[in-house]
GROMACS .gro file of C-alpha atoms in nm:
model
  166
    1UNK     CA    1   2.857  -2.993   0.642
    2UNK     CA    2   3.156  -2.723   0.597
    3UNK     CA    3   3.398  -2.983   0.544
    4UNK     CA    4   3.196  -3.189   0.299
    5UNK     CA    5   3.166  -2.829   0.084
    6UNK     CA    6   3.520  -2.825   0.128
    7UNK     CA    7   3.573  -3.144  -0.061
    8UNK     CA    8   3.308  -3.030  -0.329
    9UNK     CA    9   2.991  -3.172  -0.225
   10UNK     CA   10   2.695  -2.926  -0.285
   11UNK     CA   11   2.570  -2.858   0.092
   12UNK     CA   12   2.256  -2.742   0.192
   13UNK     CA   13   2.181  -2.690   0.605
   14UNK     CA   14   1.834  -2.685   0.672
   15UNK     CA   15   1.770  -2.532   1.068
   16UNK     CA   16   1.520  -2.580   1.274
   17UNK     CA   17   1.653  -2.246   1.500
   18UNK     CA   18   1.848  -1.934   1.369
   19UNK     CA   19   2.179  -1.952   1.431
   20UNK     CA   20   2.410  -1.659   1.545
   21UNK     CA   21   2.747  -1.651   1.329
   22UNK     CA   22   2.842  -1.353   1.582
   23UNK     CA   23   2.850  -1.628   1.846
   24UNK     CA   24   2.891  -1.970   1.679
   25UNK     CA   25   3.202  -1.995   1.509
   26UNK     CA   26   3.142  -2.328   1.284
   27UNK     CA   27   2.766  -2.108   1.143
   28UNK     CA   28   3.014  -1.790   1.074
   29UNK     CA   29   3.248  -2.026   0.841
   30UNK     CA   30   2.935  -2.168   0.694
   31UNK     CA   31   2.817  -1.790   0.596
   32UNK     CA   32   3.176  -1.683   0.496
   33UNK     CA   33   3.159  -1.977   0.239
   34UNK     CA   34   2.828  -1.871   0.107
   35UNK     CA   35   2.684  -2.230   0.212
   36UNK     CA   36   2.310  -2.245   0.148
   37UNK     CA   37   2.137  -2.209   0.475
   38UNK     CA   38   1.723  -2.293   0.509
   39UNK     CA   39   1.514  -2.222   0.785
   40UNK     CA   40   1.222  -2.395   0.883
   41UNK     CA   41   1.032  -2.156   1.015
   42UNK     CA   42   1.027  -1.969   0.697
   43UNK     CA   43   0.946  -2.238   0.515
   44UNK     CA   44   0.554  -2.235   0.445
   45UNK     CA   45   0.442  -2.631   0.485
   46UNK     CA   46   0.745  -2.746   0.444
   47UNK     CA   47   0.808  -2.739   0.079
   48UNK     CA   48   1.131  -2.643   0.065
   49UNK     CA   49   1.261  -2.943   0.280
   50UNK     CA   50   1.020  -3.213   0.054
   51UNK     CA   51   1.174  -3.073  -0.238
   52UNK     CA   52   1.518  -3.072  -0.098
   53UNK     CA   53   1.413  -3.430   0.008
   54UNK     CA   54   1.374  -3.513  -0.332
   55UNK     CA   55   1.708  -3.413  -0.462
   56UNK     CA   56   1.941  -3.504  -0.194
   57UNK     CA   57   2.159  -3.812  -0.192
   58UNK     CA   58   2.296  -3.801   0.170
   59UNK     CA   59   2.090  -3.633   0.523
   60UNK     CA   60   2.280  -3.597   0.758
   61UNK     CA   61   2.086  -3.546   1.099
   62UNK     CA   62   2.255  -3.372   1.375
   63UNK     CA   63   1.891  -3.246   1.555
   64UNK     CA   64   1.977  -3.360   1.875
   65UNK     CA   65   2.323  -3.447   1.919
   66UNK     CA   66   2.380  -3.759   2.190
   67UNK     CA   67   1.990  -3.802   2.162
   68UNK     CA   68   1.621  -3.744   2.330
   69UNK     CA   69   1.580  -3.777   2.684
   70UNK     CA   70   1.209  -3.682   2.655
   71UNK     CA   71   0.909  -3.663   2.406
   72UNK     CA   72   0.965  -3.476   2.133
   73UNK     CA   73   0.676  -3.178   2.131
   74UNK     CA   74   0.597  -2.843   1.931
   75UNK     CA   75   0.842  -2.765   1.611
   76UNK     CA   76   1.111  -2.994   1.665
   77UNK     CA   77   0.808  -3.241   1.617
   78UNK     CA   78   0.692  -3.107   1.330
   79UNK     CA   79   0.982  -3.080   1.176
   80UNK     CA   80   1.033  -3.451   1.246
   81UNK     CA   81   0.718  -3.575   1.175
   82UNK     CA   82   0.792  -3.399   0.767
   83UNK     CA   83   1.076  -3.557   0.733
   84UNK     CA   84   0.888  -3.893   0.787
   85UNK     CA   85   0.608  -3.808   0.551
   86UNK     CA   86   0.857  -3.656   0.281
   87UNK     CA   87   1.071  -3.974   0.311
   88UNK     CA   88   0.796  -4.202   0.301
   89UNK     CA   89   0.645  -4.030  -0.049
   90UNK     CA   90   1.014  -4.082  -0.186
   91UNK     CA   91   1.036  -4.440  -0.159
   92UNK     CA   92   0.901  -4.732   0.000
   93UNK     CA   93   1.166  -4.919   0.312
   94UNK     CA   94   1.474  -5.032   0.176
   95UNK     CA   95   1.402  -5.413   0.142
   96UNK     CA   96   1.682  -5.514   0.375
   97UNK     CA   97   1.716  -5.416   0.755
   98UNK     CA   98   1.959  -5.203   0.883
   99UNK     CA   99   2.271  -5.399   1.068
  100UNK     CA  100   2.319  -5.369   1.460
  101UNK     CA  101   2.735  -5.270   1.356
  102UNK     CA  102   2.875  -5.188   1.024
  103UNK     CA  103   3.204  -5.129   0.968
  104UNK     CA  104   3.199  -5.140   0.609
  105UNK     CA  105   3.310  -4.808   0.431
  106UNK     CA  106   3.052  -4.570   0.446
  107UNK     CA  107   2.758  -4.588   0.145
  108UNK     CA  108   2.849  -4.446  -0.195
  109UNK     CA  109   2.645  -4.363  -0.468
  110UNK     CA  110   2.624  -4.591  -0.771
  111UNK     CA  111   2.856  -4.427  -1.079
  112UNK     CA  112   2.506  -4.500  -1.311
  113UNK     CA  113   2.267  -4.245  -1.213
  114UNK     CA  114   1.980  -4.462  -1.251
  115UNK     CA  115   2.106  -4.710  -1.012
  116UNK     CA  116   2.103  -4.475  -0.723
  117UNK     CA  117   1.887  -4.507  -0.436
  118UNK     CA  118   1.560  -4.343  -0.464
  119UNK     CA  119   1.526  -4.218  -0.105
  120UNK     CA  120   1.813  -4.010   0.062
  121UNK     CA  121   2.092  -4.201   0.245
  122UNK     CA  122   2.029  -4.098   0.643
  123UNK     CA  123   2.389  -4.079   0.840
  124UNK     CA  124   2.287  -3.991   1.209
  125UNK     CA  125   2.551  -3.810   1.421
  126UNK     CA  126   2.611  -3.971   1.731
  127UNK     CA  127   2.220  -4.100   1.743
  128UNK     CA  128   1.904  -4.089   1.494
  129UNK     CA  129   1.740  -3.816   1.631
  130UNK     CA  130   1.465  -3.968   1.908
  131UNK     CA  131   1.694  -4.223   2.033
  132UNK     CA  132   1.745  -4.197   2.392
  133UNK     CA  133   2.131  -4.277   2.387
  134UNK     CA  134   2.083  -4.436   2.757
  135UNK     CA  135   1.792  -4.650   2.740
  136UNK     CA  136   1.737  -4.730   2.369
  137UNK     CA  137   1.393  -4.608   2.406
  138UNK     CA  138   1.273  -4.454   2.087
  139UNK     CA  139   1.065  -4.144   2.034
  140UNK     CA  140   0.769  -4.259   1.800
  141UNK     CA  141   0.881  -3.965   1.532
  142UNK     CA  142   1.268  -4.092   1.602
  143UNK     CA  143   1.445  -4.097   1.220
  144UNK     CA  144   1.567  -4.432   1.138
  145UNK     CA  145   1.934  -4.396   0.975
  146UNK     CA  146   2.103  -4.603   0.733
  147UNK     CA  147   2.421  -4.525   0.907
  148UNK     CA  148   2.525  -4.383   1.251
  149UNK     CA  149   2.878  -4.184   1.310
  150UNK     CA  150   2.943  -4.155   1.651
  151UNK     CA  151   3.237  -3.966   1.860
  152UNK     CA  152   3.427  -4.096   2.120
  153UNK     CA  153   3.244  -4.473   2.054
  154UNK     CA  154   2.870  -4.617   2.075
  155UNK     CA  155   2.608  -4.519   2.287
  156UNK     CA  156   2.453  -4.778   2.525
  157UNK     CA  157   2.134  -4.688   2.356
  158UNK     CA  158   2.280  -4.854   2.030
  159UNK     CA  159   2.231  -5.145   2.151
  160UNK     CA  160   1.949  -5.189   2.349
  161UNK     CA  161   1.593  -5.240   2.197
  162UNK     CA  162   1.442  -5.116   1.995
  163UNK     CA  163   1.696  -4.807   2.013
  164UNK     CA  164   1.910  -5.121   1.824
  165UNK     CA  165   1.697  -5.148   1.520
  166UNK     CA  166   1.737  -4.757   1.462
   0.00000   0.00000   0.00000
């Protein structure tokens, strides 16, 4: 998120946890910057993430890094389970299914405002969050993305069903 601040994007990091900038160096460059930093658990029913939802062009989610392993219980499922519901009141399913492998240049915005997408762009890191990276398994509140960046190349999970159709 830093870096895309650093080549002018307004950046917004909505956290599930406090982070410590005394002991994460990448959350201390966010706070020198003066990045806007949300947490959920002061945000009363969620309103601050539906609106954000609302006004965003790009998520990026980074929840869970290389992926569940397990159900997904108490806030992180919560969390997840808003995102659905605030993504689902912004726009119906894009009418075409997501490929297996892109590797077309990442999605850009339309120049004419009113031909940009009505629901966020979601760009995974590494998995959509609820993907078991090993077994493809999906976590009923998993986050489908439009787009998945991985490090270091794909996850077995990115292709095995229905992990493949995340």
């Amino acid at each position: 998120g830093r870096y895309l601040a650093e080549a002018g994007a307004t950046v917004a990091f909505y956290l599930l946890k406090p982070r410590d900038s005394q002991t994460d160096e990448n959350f201390a460059r966010v706070e020198e910057m003066g990045l806007e930093v949300l947490l959920a658990e002061y945000d009363q029913r969620y309103r601050v993430l539906r609106h954000r939802l609302r006004i965003t062009d790009f998520v990026i989610d980074a929840l869970l890094g290389t992926g569940a392993s397990r159900p997904i219980t108490g806030a992180l499922a919560g969390l997840m389970e808003q995102i659905a519901a605030g993504m689902a009141e912004i726009a119906a399913p894009s009418a075409r299914p997501p490929s297996l492998i892109s590797v077309a240049e990442p999605p850009r915005l339309p120049e004419d405002a009113d031909a940009r997408p009505s629901r966020p762009v979601v760009i995974a890191v590494d998995c959509p969050s609820g993907l078991n990276c090993d077994t493809g398994a999906l976590d009923p509140l998993s986050i489908p993305a439009d787009m998945t960046v991985t490090f270091a190349g794909p996850k077995r999970g990115h292709f095995l069903f229905p992990g493949a159709t995340a």
